[in-house]
Tab-separated table of C-alpha atoms (C1' of nucleotides) and ligand atoms in Angstrom:
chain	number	residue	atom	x	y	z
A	1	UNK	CA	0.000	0.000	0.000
A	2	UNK	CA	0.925	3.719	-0.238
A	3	UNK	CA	4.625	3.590	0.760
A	4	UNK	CA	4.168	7.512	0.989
A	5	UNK	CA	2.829	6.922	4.406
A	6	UNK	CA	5.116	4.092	5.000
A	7	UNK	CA	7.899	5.899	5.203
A	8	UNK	CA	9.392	5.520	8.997
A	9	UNK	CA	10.931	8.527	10.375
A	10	UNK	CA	13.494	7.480	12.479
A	11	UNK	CA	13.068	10.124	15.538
A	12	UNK	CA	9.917	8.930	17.550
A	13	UNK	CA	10.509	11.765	19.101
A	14	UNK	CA	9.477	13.998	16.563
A	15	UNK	CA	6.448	11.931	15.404
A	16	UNK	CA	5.151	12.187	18.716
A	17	UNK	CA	5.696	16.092	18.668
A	18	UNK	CA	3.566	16.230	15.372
A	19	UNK	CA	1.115	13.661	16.838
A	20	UNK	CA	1.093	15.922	20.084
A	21	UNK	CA	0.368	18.670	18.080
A	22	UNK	CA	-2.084	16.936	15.522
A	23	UNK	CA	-4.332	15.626	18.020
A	24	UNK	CA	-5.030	18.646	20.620
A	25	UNK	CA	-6.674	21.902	20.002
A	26	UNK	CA	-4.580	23.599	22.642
A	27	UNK	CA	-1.821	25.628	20.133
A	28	UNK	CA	0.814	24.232	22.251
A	29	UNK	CA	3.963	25.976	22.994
A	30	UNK	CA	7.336	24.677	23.138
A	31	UNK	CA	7.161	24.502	26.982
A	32	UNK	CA	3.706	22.744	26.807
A	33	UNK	CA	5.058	19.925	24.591
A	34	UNK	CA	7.827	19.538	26.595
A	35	UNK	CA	6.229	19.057	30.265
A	36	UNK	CA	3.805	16.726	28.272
A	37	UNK	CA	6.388	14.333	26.393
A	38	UNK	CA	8.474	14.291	29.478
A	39	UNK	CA	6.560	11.744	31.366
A	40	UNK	CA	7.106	9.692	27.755
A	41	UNK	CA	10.612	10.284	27.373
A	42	UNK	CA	12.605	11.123	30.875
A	43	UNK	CA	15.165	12.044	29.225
A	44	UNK	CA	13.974	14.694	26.545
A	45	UNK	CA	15.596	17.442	26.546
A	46	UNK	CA	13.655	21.188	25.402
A	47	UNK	CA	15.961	22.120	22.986
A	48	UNK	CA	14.908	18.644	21.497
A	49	UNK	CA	11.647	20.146	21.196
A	50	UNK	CA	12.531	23.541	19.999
A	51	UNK	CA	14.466	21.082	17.195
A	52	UNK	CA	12.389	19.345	15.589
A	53	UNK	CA	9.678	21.904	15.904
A	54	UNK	CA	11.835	24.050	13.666
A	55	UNK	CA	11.910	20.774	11.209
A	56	UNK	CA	8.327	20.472	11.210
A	57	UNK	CA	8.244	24.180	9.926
A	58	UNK	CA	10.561	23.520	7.705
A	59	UNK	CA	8.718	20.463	6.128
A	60	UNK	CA	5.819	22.857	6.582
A	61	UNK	CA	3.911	20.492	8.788
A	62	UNK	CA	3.228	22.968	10.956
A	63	UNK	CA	2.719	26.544	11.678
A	64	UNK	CA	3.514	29.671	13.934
A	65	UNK	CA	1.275	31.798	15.679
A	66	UNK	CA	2.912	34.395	17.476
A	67	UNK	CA	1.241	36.486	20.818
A	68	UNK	CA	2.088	39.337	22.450
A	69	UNK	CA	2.462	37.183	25.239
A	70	UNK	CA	6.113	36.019	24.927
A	71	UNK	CA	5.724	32.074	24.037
A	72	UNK	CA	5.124	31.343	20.350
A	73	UNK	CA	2.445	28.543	19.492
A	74	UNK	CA	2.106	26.105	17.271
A	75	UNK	CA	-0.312	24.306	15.076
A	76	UNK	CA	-0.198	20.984	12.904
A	77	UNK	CA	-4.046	21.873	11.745
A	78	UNK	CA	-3.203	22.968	7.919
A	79	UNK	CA	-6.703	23.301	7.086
A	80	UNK	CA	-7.883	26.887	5.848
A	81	UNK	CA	-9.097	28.693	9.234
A	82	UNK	CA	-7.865	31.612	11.096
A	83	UNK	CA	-7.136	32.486	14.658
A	84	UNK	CA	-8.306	34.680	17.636
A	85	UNK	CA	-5.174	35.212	20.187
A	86	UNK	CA	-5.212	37.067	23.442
A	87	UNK	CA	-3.319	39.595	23.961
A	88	UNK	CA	-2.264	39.048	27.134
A	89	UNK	CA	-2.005	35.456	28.139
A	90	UNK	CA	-1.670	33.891	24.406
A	91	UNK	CA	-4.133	31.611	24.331
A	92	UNK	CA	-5.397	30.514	20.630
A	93	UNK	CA	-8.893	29.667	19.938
A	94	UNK	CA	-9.682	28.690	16.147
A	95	UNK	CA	-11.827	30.485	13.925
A	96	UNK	CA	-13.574	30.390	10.422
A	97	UNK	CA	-14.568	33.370	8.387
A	98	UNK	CA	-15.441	33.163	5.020
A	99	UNK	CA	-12.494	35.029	3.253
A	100	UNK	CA	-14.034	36.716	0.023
A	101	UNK	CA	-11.345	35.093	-2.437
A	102	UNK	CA	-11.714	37.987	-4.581
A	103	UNK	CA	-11.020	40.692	-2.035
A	104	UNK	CA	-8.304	38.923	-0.851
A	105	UNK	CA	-6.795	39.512	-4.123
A	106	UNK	CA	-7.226	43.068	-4.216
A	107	UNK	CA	-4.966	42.813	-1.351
A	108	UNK	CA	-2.374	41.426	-3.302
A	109	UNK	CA	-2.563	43.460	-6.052
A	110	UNK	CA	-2.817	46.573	-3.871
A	111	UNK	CA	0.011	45.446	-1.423
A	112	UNK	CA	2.096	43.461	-3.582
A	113	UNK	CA	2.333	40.786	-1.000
A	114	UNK	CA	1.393	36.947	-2.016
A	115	UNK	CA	-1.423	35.613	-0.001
A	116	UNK	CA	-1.378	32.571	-1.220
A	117	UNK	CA	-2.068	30.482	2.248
A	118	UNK	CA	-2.911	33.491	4.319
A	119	UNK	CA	-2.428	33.264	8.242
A	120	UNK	CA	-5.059	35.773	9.565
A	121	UNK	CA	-5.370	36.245	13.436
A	122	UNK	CA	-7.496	38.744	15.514
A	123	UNK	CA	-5.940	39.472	18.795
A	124	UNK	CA	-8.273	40.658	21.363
A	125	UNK	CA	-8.753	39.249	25.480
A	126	UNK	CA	-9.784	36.396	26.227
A	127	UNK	CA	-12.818	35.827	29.348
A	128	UNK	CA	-10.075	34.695	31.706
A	129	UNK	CA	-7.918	37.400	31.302
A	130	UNK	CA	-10.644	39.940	31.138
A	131	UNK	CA	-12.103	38.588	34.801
A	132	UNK	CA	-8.739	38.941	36.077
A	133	UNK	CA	-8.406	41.875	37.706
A	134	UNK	CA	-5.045	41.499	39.005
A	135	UNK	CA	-3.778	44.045	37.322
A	136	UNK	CA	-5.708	45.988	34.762
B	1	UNK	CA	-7.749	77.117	23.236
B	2	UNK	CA	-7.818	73.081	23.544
B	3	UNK	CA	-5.090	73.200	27.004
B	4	UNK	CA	-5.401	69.697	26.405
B	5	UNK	CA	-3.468	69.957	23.010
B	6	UNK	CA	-0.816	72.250	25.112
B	7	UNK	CA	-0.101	69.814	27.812
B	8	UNK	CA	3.698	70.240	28.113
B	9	UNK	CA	5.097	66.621	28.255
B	10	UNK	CA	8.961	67.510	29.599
B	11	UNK	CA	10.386	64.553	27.699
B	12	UNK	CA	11.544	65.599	24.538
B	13	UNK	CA	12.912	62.860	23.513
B	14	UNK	CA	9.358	60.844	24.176
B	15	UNK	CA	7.557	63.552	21.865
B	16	UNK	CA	9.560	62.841	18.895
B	17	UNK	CA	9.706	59.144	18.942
B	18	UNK	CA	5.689	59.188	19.044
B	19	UNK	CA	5.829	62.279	16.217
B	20	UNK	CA	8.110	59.967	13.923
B	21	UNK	CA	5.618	57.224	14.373
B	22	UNK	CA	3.226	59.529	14.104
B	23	UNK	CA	4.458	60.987	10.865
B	24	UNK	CA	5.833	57.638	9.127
B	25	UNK	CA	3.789	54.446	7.345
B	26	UNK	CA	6.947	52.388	7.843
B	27	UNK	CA	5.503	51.070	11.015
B	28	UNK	CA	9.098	51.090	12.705
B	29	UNK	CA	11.577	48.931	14.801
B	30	UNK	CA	12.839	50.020	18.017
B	31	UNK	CA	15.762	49.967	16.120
B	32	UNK	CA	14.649	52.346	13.337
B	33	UNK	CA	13.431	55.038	15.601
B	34	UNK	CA	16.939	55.019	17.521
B	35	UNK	CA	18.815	55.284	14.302
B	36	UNK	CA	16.614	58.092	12.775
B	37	UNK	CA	16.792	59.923	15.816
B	38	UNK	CA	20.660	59.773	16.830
B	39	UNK	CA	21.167	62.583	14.472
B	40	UNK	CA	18.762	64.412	15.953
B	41	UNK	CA	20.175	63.362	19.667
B	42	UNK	CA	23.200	61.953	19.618
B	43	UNK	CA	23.263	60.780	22.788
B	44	UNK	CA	20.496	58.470	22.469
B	45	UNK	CA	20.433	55.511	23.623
B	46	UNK	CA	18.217	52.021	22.844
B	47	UNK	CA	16.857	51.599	25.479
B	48	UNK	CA	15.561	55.157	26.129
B	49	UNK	CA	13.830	54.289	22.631
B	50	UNK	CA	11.881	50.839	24.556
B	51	UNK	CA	11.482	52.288	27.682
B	52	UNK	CA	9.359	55.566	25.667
B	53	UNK	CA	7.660	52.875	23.283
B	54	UNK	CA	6.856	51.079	26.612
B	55	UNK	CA	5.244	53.735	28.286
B	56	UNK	CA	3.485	55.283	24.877
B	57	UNK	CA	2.296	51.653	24.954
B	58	UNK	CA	1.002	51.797	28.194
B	59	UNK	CA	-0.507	55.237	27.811
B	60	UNK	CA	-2.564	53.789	24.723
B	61	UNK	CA	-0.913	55.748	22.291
B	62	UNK	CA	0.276	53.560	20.167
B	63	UNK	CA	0.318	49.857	19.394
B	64	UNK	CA	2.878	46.476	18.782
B	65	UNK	CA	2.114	44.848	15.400
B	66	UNK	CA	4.745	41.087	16.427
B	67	UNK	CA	6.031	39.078	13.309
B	68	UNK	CA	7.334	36.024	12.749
B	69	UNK	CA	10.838	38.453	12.040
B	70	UNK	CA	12.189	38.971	14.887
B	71	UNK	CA	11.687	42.874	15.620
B	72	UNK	CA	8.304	44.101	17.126
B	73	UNK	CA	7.151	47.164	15.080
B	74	UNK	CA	5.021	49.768	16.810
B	75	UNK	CA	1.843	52.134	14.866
B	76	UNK	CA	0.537	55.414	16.061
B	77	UNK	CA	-2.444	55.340	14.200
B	78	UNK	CA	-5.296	54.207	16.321
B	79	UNK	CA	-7.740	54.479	13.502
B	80	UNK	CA	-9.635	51.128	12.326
B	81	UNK	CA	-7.835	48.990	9.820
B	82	UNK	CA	-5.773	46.198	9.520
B	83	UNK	CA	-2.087	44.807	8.640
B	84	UNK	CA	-0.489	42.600	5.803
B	85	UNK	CA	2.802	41.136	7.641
B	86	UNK	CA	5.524	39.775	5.827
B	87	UNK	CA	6.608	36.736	7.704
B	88	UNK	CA	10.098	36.800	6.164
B	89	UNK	CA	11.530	40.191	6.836
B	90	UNK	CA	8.450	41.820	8.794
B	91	UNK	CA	7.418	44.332	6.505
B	92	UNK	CA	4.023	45.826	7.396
B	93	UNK	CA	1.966	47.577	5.144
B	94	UNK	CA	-1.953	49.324	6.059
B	95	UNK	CA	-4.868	47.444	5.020
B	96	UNK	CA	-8.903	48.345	5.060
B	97	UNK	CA	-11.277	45.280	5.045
B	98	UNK	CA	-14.881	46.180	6.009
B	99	UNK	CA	-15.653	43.723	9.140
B	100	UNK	CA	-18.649	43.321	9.316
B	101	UNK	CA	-19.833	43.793	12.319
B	102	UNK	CA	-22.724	41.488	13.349
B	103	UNK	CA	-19.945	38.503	12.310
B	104	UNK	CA	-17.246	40.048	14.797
B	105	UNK	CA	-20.043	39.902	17.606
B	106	UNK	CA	-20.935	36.428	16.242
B	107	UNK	CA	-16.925	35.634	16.904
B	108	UNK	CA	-16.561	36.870	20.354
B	109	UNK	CA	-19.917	34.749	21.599
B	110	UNK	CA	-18.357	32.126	20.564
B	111	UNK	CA	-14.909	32.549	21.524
B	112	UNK	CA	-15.638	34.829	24.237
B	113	UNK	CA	-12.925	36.644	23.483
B	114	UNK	CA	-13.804	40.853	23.520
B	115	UNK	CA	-12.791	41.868	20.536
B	116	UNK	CA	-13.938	45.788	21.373
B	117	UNK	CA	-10.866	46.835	19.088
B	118	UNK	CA	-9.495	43.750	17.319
B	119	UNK	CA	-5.966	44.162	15.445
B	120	UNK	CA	-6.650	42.016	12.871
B	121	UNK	CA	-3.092	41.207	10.842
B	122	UNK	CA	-2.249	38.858	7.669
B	123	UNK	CA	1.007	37.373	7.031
B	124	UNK	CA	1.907	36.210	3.538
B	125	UNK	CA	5.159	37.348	1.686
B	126	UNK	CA	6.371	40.822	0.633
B	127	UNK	CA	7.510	40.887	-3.039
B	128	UNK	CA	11.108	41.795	-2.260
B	129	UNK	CA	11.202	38.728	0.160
B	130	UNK	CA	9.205	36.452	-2.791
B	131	UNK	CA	11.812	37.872	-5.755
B	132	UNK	CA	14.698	37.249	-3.141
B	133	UNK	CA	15.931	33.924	-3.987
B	134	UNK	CA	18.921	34.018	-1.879
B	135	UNK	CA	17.391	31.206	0.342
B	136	UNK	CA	14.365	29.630	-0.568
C	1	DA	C1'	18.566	83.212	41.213
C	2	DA	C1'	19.163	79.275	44.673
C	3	DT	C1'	17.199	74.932	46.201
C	4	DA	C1'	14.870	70.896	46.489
C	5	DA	C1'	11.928	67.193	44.536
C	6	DG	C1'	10.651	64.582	40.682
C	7	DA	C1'	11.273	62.836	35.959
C	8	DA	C1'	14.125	61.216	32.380
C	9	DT	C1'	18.370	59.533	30.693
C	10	DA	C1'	22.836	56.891	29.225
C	11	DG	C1'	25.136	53.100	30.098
C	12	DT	C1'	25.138	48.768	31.526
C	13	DA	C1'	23.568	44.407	33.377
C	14	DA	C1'	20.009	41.032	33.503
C	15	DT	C1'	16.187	38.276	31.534
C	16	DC	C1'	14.054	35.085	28.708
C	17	DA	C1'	12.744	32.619	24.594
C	18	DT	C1'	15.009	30.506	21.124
C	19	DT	C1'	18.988	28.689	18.481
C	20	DA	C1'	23.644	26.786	17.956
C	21	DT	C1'	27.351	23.667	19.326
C	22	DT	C1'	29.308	19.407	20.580
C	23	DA	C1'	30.412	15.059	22.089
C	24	DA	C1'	27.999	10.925	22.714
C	25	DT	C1'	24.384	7.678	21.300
C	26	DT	C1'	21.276	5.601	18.060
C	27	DT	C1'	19.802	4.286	13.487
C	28	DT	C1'	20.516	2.983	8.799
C	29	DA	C1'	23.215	1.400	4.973
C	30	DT	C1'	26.953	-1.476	3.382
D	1	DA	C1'	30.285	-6.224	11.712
D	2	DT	C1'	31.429	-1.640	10.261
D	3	DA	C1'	31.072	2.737	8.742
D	4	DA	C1'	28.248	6.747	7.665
D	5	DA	C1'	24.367	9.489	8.866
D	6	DA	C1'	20.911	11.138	11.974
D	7	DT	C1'	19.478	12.292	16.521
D	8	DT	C1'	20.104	13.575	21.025
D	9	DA	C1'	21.090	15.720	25.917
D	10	DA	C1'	23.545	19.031	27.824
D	11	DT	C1'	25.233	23.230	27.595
D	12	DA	C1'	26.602	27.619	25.689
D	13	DA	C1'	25.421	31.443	22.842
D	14	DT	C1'	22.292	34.778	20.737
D	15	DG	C1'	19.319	38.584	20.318
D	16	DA	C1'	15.473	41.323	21.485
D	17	DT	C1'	13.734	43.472	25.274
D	18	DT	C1'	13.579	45.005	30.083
D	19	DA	C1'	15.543	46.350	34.603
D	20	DC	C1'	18.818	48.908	37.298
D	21	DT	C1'	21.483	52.847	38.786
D	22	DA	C1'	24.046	56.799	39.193
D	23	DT	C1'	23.766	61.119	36.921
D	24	DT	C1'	21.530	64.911	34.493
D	25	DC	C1'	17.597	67.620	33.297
D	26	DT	C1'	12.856	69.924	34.505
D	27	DT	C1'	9.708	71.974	37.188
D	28	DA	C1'	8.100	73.982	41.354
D	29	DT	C1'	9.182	76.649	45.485
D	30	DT	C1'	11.428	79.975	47.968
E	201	MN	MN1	-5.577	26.389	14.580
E	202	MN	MN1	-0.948	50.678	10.520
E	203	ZN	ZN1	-5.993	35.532	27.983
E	204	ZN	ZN1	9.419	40.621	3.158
DNA sequence: AATAAGAATAGTAATCATTATTAATTTTAT
DNA sequence: ATAAAATTAATAATGATTACTATTCTTATT
């Protein structure tokens, strides 16, 4: 059968960070991964993470979505959909919105930039951090 | 007249670096704004630059636009629109989309994020970065 | 103008997320 | 079995930003 998805990666430590990352809706950071894999692997180390995360961009399997709030996320869902982030804590909740295709290329002939697979995210505040009055 | 528009704000050096943004579309570095204005001051230094953008921050007088490149890059204009990002060098260049507003309300029920005054930005590629070919 | 109190600064050190290095281990190919 | 290639843990380095501090500049008060 299709040997495409027969081929064995030799790092089970990076199919399990792609697997992490495929099967949660949390937009993960580095940190996150790490803590989780740990009980897995005793011995992994974070820069192990940070690693093969940057593989996984590489081999575009996976995407950043920076916050304001230090820690950059990541996300294995490819599918077209967009992001809200908070502002303040970082959290990433998915979105749809139906993206007029042919306004989005006004953008690109007005801006010049290629929008081919755009990455659109709306940062606002989340309900937790907008309860938390710990310091406004 | 308006004594609000003749509020005397004794730091100099704080008026110009929210003029220049204020005056600019280059939405600019930290490191921009000190470069631009050591010939104005040459005794400048960086981090009078962040420590200014920090409190003009604070103050609500201007905002962070983050990209996947490294540098934060900071706007002065508060009116509504939105951002194209490049995601290789960080380029940011003004955008108007018409949100419509019954769909943004829609968003925040059901991500209960507030959304009161989104910052909505796109990444895709600039054209210098897409004609670059030095690294593909 | 002299003086004191507060604000802002330059210069420098510290922080923190991320990336690079390296020597050792593991996996694959021969 | 052996050699080449890939991966790793541990650690050091990087780079953007922030914090600290002693000094200088502003403003208010005499
Ligand atoms: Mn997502
Ligand atoms: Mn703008
Ligand atoms: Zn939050
Ligand atoms: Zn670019």
């Amino acid at each position: 059968m299709k040997t495409v998805n027969m081929k064995r990666n030799h790092s089970i430590k990076r199919d399990r960070i792609l697997e992490l990352l495929q099967t949660t809706l949390e937009h993960p950071t580095a940190d996150w991964i790490y803590e989780r894999l740990k009980k897995e692997f005793p011995d992994l180390s974070l820069g192990t993470v940070y690693r093969n995360l940057r593989i996984l961009l590489d081999e575009k399997k996976i995407i950043t979505i920076r916050s304001a709030a230090g820690h950059d996320r990541f996300d294995a869902d490819l599918s077209s959909h967009q992001h809200v982030v908070c502002e303040k804590c970082g959290k990433v909740v998915d979105i749809l919105m139906n993206l007029d295709k042919s306004s989005l290329h006004r953008l690109e002939e007005k801006t010049g930039f290629s929008l081919a697979s755009p990455r659109i995210s709306i940062s606002g505040l989340c309900r937790d951090c907008r309860l938390d009055k710990s310091e406004s």
